[in-house]
């Protein structure tokens, strides 16, 4: 099950960076986001999965598609891929990053940090899926939560100022 | 446990995002690749939250809020660039080159 969605996510990402038309690219990215939501469910993060579908696949990608269609970029014009040197550099850097991250993944987690297997799903069953997150969100991380709301306000004002023709 | 495979998928997705940023010249597609990288980081957070307690999922919540703000401001900048230059090809955006 996990591998099916992992393959869908990686395939969607590959298609996203190789399709010529921005609309096709965005739609393949939506596939990746949905597969990631499924993977989140498999990793005991049901609330995050719901957020992923609503915020990313729902809101952010609709915003992207709006802008693509507003600017009339739908028909694939001449390719915007870089030339062969650029492609080789991108491939080499991507592979280098994969190997570096692979080494990091291989190194084991310090054992005192690890919870016993299944702890998170047990806690989620006792308190409810949302309560697990909201408890630490509104106690430990209350100040970052409020700062996030200020950030969103600043983003709203900034987006309006930037996109308006003249104030 | 899915920790190892999930981190591996996260690494692959992040590298694909980096490759996309380096490969493409369309500003909107570069933005989408940045979103892809943020999602790969989210996947790593969620996978590690299974081992280290639910705080990782709270961090994912914050990452999503920041990503939404970044997308709104970024797309506004893209609109402004398009109005200014009539193109989104970042090779034509060389005002700082002097």
mmCIF file of C-alpha atoms in Angstrom:
data_model
loop_
_atom_site.group_PDB
_atom_site.id
_atom_site.type_symbol
_atom_site.label_atom_id
_atom_site.label_comp_id
_atom_site.label_asym_id
_atom_site.label_seq_id
_atom_site.Cartn_x
_atom_site.Cartn_y
_atom_site.Cartn_z
ATOM 1 C CA UNK A 1 0.000 0.000 0.000
ATOM 2 C CA UNK A 2 2.736 2.430 1.029
ATOM 3 C CA UNK A 3 4.826 1.593 -2.016
ATOM 4 C CA UNK A 4 1.888 2.113 -4.368
ATOM 5 C CA UNK A 5 1.349 5.653 -3.104
ATOM 6 C CA UNK A 6 5.093 6.305 -2.947
ATOM 7 C CA UNK A 7 5.375 5.320 -6.614
ATOM 8 C CA UNK A 8 2.393 7.543 -7.481
ATOM 9 C CA UNK A 9 3.961 10.483 -5.625
ATOM 10 C CA UNK A 10 7.387 10.111 -7.212
ATOM 11 C CA UNK A 11 5.873 9.531 -10.658
ATOM 12 C CA UNK A 12 3.701 12.618 -10.296
ATOM 13 C CA UNK A 13 6.713 14.678 -9.235
ATOM 14 C CA UNK A 14 8.718 13.401 -12.224
ATOM 15 C CA UNK A 15 5.921 14.273 -14.643
ATOM 16 C CA UNK A 16 5.510 17.646 -12.918
ATOM 17 C CA UNK A 17 9.076 18.686 -13.625
ATOM 18 C CA UNK A 18 9.140 17.350 -17.191
ATOM 19 C CA UNK A 19 5.768 18.411 -18.672
ATOM 20 C CA UNK A 20 5.938 21.341 -21.031
ATOM 21 C CA UNK A 21 2.569 22.952 -20.268
ATOM 22 C CA UNK A 22 2.237 24.586 -16.826
ATOM 23 C CA UNK A 23 -1.355 23.329 -16.468
ATOM 24 C CA UNK A 24 -0.275 19.697 -16.952
ATOM 25 C CA UNK A 25 2.563 20.314 -14.516
ATOM 26 C CA UNK A 26 0.159 21.645 -11.892
ATOM 27 C CA UNK A 27 -2.235 18.709 -12.327
ATOM 28 C CA UNK A 28 0.586 16.174 -11.904
ATOM 29 C CA UNK A 29 1.637 18.041 -8.771
ATOM 30 C CA UNK A 30 -1.931 17.619 -7.468
ATOM 31 C CA UNK A 31 -1.516 13.863 -7.943
ATOM 32 C CA UNK A 32 1.682 13.971 -5.895
ATOM 33 C CA UNK A 33 -0.052 15.945 -3.143
ATOM 34 C CA UNK A 34 -2.947 13.471 -2.958
ATOM 35 C CA UNK A 35 -0.570 10.502 -2.782
ATOM 36 C CA UNK A 36 1.317 12.263 -0.001
ATOM 37 C CA UNK A 37 -1.978 12.694 1.874
ATOM 38 C CA UNK A 38 -2.526 8.933 1.585
ATOM 39 C CA UNK A 39 0.998 8.307 2.891
ATOM 40 C CA UNK A 40 0.270 10.634 5.824
ATOM 41 C CA UNK A 41 -2.732 8.462 6.738
ATOM 42 C CA UNK A 42 -0.502 5.386 6.672
ATOM 43 C CA UNK A 43 1.876 7.208 9.038
ATOM 44 C CA UNK A 44 -0.849 7.846 11.680
ATOM 45 C CA UNK A 45 -1.308 11.518 10.760
ATOM 46 C CA UNK A 46 -4.973 11.580 9.696
ATOM 47 C CA UNK A 47 -5.542 15.230 10.606
ATOM 48 C CA UNK A 48 -2.475 16.337 8.654
ATOM 49 C CA UNK A 49 -3.721 14.291 5.694
ATOM 50 C CA UNK A 50 -7.057 16.111 5.756
ATOM 51 C CA UNK A 51 -5.222 19.437 5.988
ATOM 52 C CA UNK A 52 -3.009 18.411 3.083
ATOM 53 C CA UNK A 53 -5.999 17.737 0.851
ATOM 54 C CA UNK A 54 -7.812 20.933 1.865
ATOM 55 C CA UNK A 55 -4.932 23.415 2.037
ATOM 56 C CA UNK A 56 -2.525 22.129 -0.599
ATOM 57 C CA UNK A 57 -4.620 20.269 -3.143
ATOM 58 C CA UNK A 58 -7.609 22.519 -2.529
ATOM 59 C CA UNK A 59 -6.429 26.042 -1.918
ATOM 60 C CA UNK A 60 -2.826 26.418 -3.052
ATOM 61 C CA UNK A 61 -3.133 24.477 -6.303
ATOM 62 C CA UNK A 62 -6.347 26.303 -7.220
ATOM 63 C CA UNK A 63 -4.425 29.544 -6.693
ATOM 64 C CA UNK A 64 -1.673 28.264 -9.010
ATOM 65 C CA UNK A 65 -4.179 27.227 -11.685
ATOM 66 C CA UNK A 66 -5.931 30.606 -11.377
ATOM 67 C CA UNK A 67 -2.683 32.460 -12.025
ATOM 68 C CA UNK A 68 -1.699 30.149 -14.904
ATOM 69 C CA UNK A 69 -5.052 30.695 -16.594
ATOM 70 C CA UNK A 70 -5.130 34.422 -15.770
ATOM 71 C CA UNK A 71 -1.782 34.836 -17.544
ATOM 72 C CA UNK A 72 -2.980 32.585 -20.389
ATOM 73 C CA UNK A 73 -0.008 30.238 -20.150
ATOM 74 C CA UNK A 74 -2.139 27.168 -20.818
ATOM 75 C CA UNK A 75 -0.937 26.286 -24.284
ATOM 76 C CA UNK A 76 2.538 24.862 -24.161
ATOM 77 C CA UNK A 77 4.746 27.312 -25.948
ATOM 78 C CA UNK A 78 8.369 26.577 -26.786
ATOM 79 C CA UNK A 79 9.942 24.424 -24.105
ATOM 80 C CA UNK A 80 11.319 26.235 -21.106
ATOM 81 C CA UNK A 81 13.774 23.488 -20.217
ATOM 82 C CA UNK A 82 17.342 24.584 -19.957
ATOM 83 C CA UNK A 83 19.874 23.380 -22.537
ATOM 84 C CA UNK A 84 21.849 20.180 -22.240
ATOM 85 C CA UNK A 85 24.493 21.597 -19.898
ATOM 86 C CA UNK A 86 21.761 22.868 -17.588
ATOM 87 C CA UNK A 87 20.043 19.475 -17.694
ATOM 88 C CA UNK A 88 23.262 17.641 -16.868
ATOM 89 C CA UNK A 89 23.994 20.036 -13.984
ATOM 90 C CA UNK A 90 20.454 19.576 -12.625
ATOM 91 C CA UNK A 91 20.733 15.788 -12.935
ATOM 92 C CA UNK A 92 24.148 15.704 -11.258
ATOM 93 C CA UNK A 93 23.112 17.976 -8.381
ATOM 94 C CA UNK A 94 19.868 16.041 -7.899
ATOM 95 C CA UNK A 95 21.717 12.722 -7.759
ATOM 96 C CA UNK A 96 24.296 14.174 -5.371
ATOM 97 C CA UNK A 97 21.519 15.369 -3.081
ATOM 98 C CA UNK A 98 19.795 11.970 -3.232
ATOM 99 C CA UNK A 99 22.976 10.165 -2.214
ATOM 100 C CA UNK A 100 23.656 12.627 0.610
ATOM 101 C CA UNK A 101 20.121 12.286 1.950
ATOM 102 C CA UNK A 102 20.331 8.519 1.477
ATOM 103 C CA UNK A 103 23.370 8.345 3.764
ATOM 104 C CA UNK A 104 21.481 10.439 6.336
ATOM 105 C CA UNK A 105 18.431 8.150 6.099
ATOM 106 C CA UNK A 106 20.608 5.082 6.608
ATOM 107 C CA UNK A 107 22.055 6.396 9.855
ATOM 108 C CA UNK A 108 19.862 5.141 12.732
ATOM 109 C CA UNK A 109 17.919 7.298 15.170
ATOM 110 C CA UNK A 110 19.338 7.573 18.705
ATOM 111 C CA UNK A 111 17.437 4.956 20.683
ATOM 112 C CA UNK A 112 16.569 7.090 23.764
ATOM 113 C CA UNK A 113 14.619 9.407 21.474
ATOM 114 C CA UNK A 114 12.380 6.714 20.055
ATOM 115 C CA UNK A 115 8.895 5.965 21.294
ATOM 116 C CA UNK A 116 7.922 2.307 21.445
ATOM 117 C CA UNK A 117 6.243 1.157 18.230
ATOM 118 C CA UNK A 118 2.570 2.065 17.919
ATOM 119 C CA UNK A 119 2.602 4.727 20.649
ATOM 120 C CA UNK A 120 1.264 7.470 18.427
ATOM 121 C CA UNK A 121 -1.666 5.428 17.109
ATOM 122 C CA UNK A 122 -2.507 4.339 20.667
ATOM 123 C CA UNK A 123 -2.489 7.932 21.936
ATOM 124 C CA UNK A 124 -4.572 8.987 18.943
ATOM 125 C CA UNK A 125 -7.106 6.291 19.748
ATOM 126 C CA UNK A 126 -7.311 7.391 23.374
ATOM 127 C CA UNK A 127 -7.580 11.146 22.832
ATOM 128 C CA UNK A 128 -8.841 11.456 19.265
ATOM 129 C CA UNK A 129 -6.820 12.342 16.187
ATOM 130 C CA UNK A 130 -7.283 16.099 16.390
ATOM 131 C CA UNK A 131 -6.833 16.356 20.153
ATOM 132 C CA UNK A 132 -3.306 14.969 19.959
ATOM 133 C CA UNK A 133 -2.245 17.882 17.748
ATOM 134 C CA UNK A 134 -4.380 20.635 19.224
ATOM 135 C CA UNK A 135 -3.198 19.855 22.741
ATOM 136 C CA UNK A 136 0.424 20.702 21.980
ATOM 137 C CA UNK A 137 -0.535 23.350 19.397
ATOM 138 C CA UNK A 138 -2.463 25.444 21.908
ATOM 139 C CA UNK A 139 -0.207 24.796 24.909
ATOM 140 C CA UNK A 140 3.444 24.343 23.942
ATOM 141 C CA UNK A 141 3.268 26.143 20.597
ATOM 142 C CA UNK A 142 0.786 28.899 21.426
ATOM 143 C CA UNK A 143 3.173 31.778 20.652
ATOM 144 C CA UNK A 144 4.277 30.383 17.265
ATOM 145 C CA UNK A 145 0.587 29.851 16.480
ATOM 146 C CA UNK A 146 -0.186 33.526 17.100
ATOM 147 C CA UNK A 147 2.901 34.599 15.160
ATOM 148 C CA UNK A 148 1.620 32.490 12.251
ATOM 149 C CA UNK A 149 -1.632 34.438 12.245
ATOM 150 C CA UNK A 150 0.329 37.695 12.044
ATOM 151 C CA UNK A 151 2.370 36.199 9.182
ATOM 152 C CA UNK A 152 -0.822 35.310 7.301
ATOM 153 C CA UNK A 153 -2.156 38.843 7.784
ATOM 154 C CA UNK A 154 1.105 40.269 6.441
ATOM 155 C CA UNK A 155 0.904 37.893 3.471
ATOM 156 C CA UNK A 156 -2.662 38.986 2.679
ATOM 157 C CA UNK A 157 -1.736 42.677 2.759
ATOM 158 C CA UNK A 158 1.461 42.034 0.783
ATOM 159 C CA UNK A 159 -0.330 40.046 -1.916
ATOM 160 C CA UNK A 160 -2.953 42.758 -2.369
ATOM 161 C CA UNK A 161 -0.324 45.506 -2.540
ATOM 162 C CA UNK A 162 1.792 43.583 -5.067
ATOM 163 C CA UNK A 163 -1.044 42.476 -7.319
ATOM 164 C CA UNK A 164 -2.939 45.756 -7.413
ATOM 165 C CA UNK A 165 -2.210 47.866 -10.447
ATOM 166 C CA UNK A 166 -1.999 51.101 -8.548
ATOM 167 C CA UNK A 167 -2.894 51.973 -4.989
ATOM 168 C CA UNK B 1 7.716 0.495 10.663
ATOM 169 C CA UNK B 2 7.652 2.785 7.660
ATOM 170 C CA UNK B 3 10.239 5.290 8.901
ATOM 171 C CA UNK B 4 13.072 4.286 6.548
ATOM 172 C CA UNK B 5 10.972 4.048 3.375
ATOM 173 C CA UNK B 6 9.118 7.273 4.173
ATOM 174 C CA UNK B 7 12.376 9.168 4.680
ATOM 175 C CA UNK B 8 13.718 7.698 1.442
ATOM 176 C CA UNK B 9 10.616 8.847 -0.474
ATOM 177 C CA UNK B 10 10.998 12.254 1.160
ATOM 178 C CA UNK B 11 14.627 12.451 0.021
ATOM 179 C CA UNK B 12 13.683 11.495 -3.544
ATOM 180 C CA UNK B 13 10.855 14.033 -3.694
ATOM 181 C CA UNK B 14 13.088 16.800 -2.316
ATOM 182 C CA UNK B 15 15.791 16.046 -4.889
ATOM 183 C CA UNK B 16 13.198 16.042 -7.663
ATOM 184 C CA UNK B 17 12.092 19.475 -6.468
ATOM 185 C CA UNK B 18 15.663 20.762 -6.530
ATOM 186 C CA UNK B 19 16.209 19.289 -9.995
ATOM 187 C CA UNK B 20 12.993 20.953 -11.171
ATOM 188 C CA UNK B 21 14.102 24.352 -9.885
ATOM 189 C CA UNK B 22 17.419 23.949 -11.688
ATOM 190 C CA UNK B 23 15.858 22.530 -14.842
ATOM 191 C CA UNK B 24 12.960 24.845 -15.623
ATOM 192 C CA UNK B 25 12.906 28.506 -16.597
ATOM 193 C CA UNK B 26 9.185 29.174 -16.119
ATOM 194 C CA UNK B 27 8.725 31.094 -12.860
ATOM 195 C CA UNK B 28 5.408 29.398 -11.988
ATOM 196 C CA UNK B 29 6.837 25.906 -12.440
ATOM 197 C CA UNK B 30 9.809 26.864 -10.260
ATOM 198 C CA UNK B 31 7.269 27.871 -7.618
ATOM 199 C CA UNK B 32 5.532 24.522 -7.898
ATOM 200 C CA UNK B 33 8.879 22.770 -7.421
ATOM 201 C CA UNK B 34 9.430 24.798 -4.234
ATOM 202 C CA UNK B 35 6.030 23.573 -3.007
ATOM 203 C CA UNK B 36 7.167 20.042 -3.834
ATOM 204 C CA UNK B 37 10.258 20.511 -1.648
ATOM 205 C CA UNK B 38 8.125 21.822 1.223
ATOM 206 C CA UNK B 39 5.947 18.730 0.896
ATOM 207 C CA UNK B 40 8.975 16.459 1.005
ATOM 208 C CA UNK B 41 10.033 18.148 4.239
ATOM 209 C CA UNK B 42 6.500 17.657 5.590
ATOM 210 C CA UNK B 43 6.715 13.964 4.802
ATOM 211 C CA UNK B 44 9.966 13.698 6.776
ATOM 212 C CA UNK B 45 8.348 15.519 9.717
ATOM 213 C CA UNK B 46 5.322 13.224 9.722
ATOM 214 C CA UNK B 47 7.459 10.100 9.422
ATOM 215 C CA UNK B 48 9.626 11.185 12.346
ATOM 216 C CA UNK B 49 6.566 12.230 14.374
ATOM 217 C CA UNK B 50 5.617 8.558 14.449
ATOM 218 C CA UNK B 51 8.861 7.888 16.318
ATOM 219 C CA UNK B 52 9.338 11.031 18.374
ATOM 220 C CA UNK B 53 5.831 12.048 19.415
ATOM 221 C CA UNK B 54 3.121 14.248 17.877
ATOM 222 C CA UNK B 55 5.050 17.544 17.975
ATOM 223 C CA UNK B 56 6.294 16.847 14.459
ATOM 224 C CA UNK B 57 2.734 17.035 13.183
ATOM 225 C CA UNK B 58 2.347 20.471 14.779
ATOM 226 C CA UNK B 59 5.436 21.626 12.877
ATOM 227 C CA UNK B 60 3.816 20.374 9.659
ATOM 228 C CA UNK B 61 0.829 22.581 10.492
ATOM 229 C CA UNK B 62 3.135 25.602 10.685
ATOM 230 C CA UNK B 63 4.922 24.636 7.473
ATOM 231 C CA UNK B 64 1.566 24.517 5.689
ATOM 232 C CA UNK B 65 0.636 27.988 6.978
ATOM 233 C CA UNK B 66 3.973 29.399 5.811
ATOM 234 C CA UNK B 67 3.596 27.655 2.449
ATOM 235 C CA UNK B 68 0.169 29.203 1.950
ATOM 236 C CA UNK B 69 1.525 32.671 2.745
ATOM 237 C CA UNK B 70 4.501 32.081 0.453
ATOM 238 C CA UNK B 71 2.264 30.955 -2.404
ATOM 239 C CA UNK B 72 0.029 34.028 -2.082
ATOM 240 C CA UNK B 73 2.911 36.509 -2.036
ATOM 241 C CA UNK B 74 4.904 34.594 -4.650
ATOM 242 C CA UNK B 75 2.041 34.453 -7.107
ATOM 243 C CA UNK B 76 1.408 38.169 -6.594
ATOM 244 C CA UNK B 77 5.076 38.752 -7.477
ATOM 245 C CA UNK B 78 4.656 36.533 -10.547
ATOM 246 C CA UNK B 79 1.678 38.634 -11.637
ATOM 247 C CA UNK B 80 3.682 41.835 -11.161
ATOM 248 C CA UNK B 81 6.601 40.394 -13.171
ATOM 249 C CA UNK B 82 4.292 39.331 -15.982
ATOM 250 C CA UNK B 83 2.700 42.775 -16.113
ATOM 251 C CA UNK B 84 6.150 44.359 -16.229
ATOM 252 C CA UNK B 85 7.876 42.062 -18.743
ATOM 253 C CA UNK B 86 5.056 40.194 -20.544
ATOM 254 C CA UNK B 87 6.959 36.964 -19.942
ATOM 255 C CA UNK B 88 7.706 34.550 -17.118
ATOM 256 C CA UNK B 89 10.955 33.189 -18.531
ATOM 257 C CA UNK B 90 13.488 33.934 -15.814
ATOM 258 C CA UNK B 91 16.240 34.309 -18.404
ATOM 259 C CA UNK B 92 14.661 37.615 -19.391
ATOM 260 C CA UNK B 93 14.716 38.877 -15.813
ATOM 261 C CA UNK B 94 18.261 40.206 -15.672
ATOM 262 C CA UNK B 95 17.775 43.742 -14.421
ATOM 263 C CA UNK B 96 20.335 43.208 -11.663
ATOM 264 C CA UNK B 97 23.017 42.211 -14.148
ATOM 265 C CA UNK B 98 23.750 45.847 -14.920
#
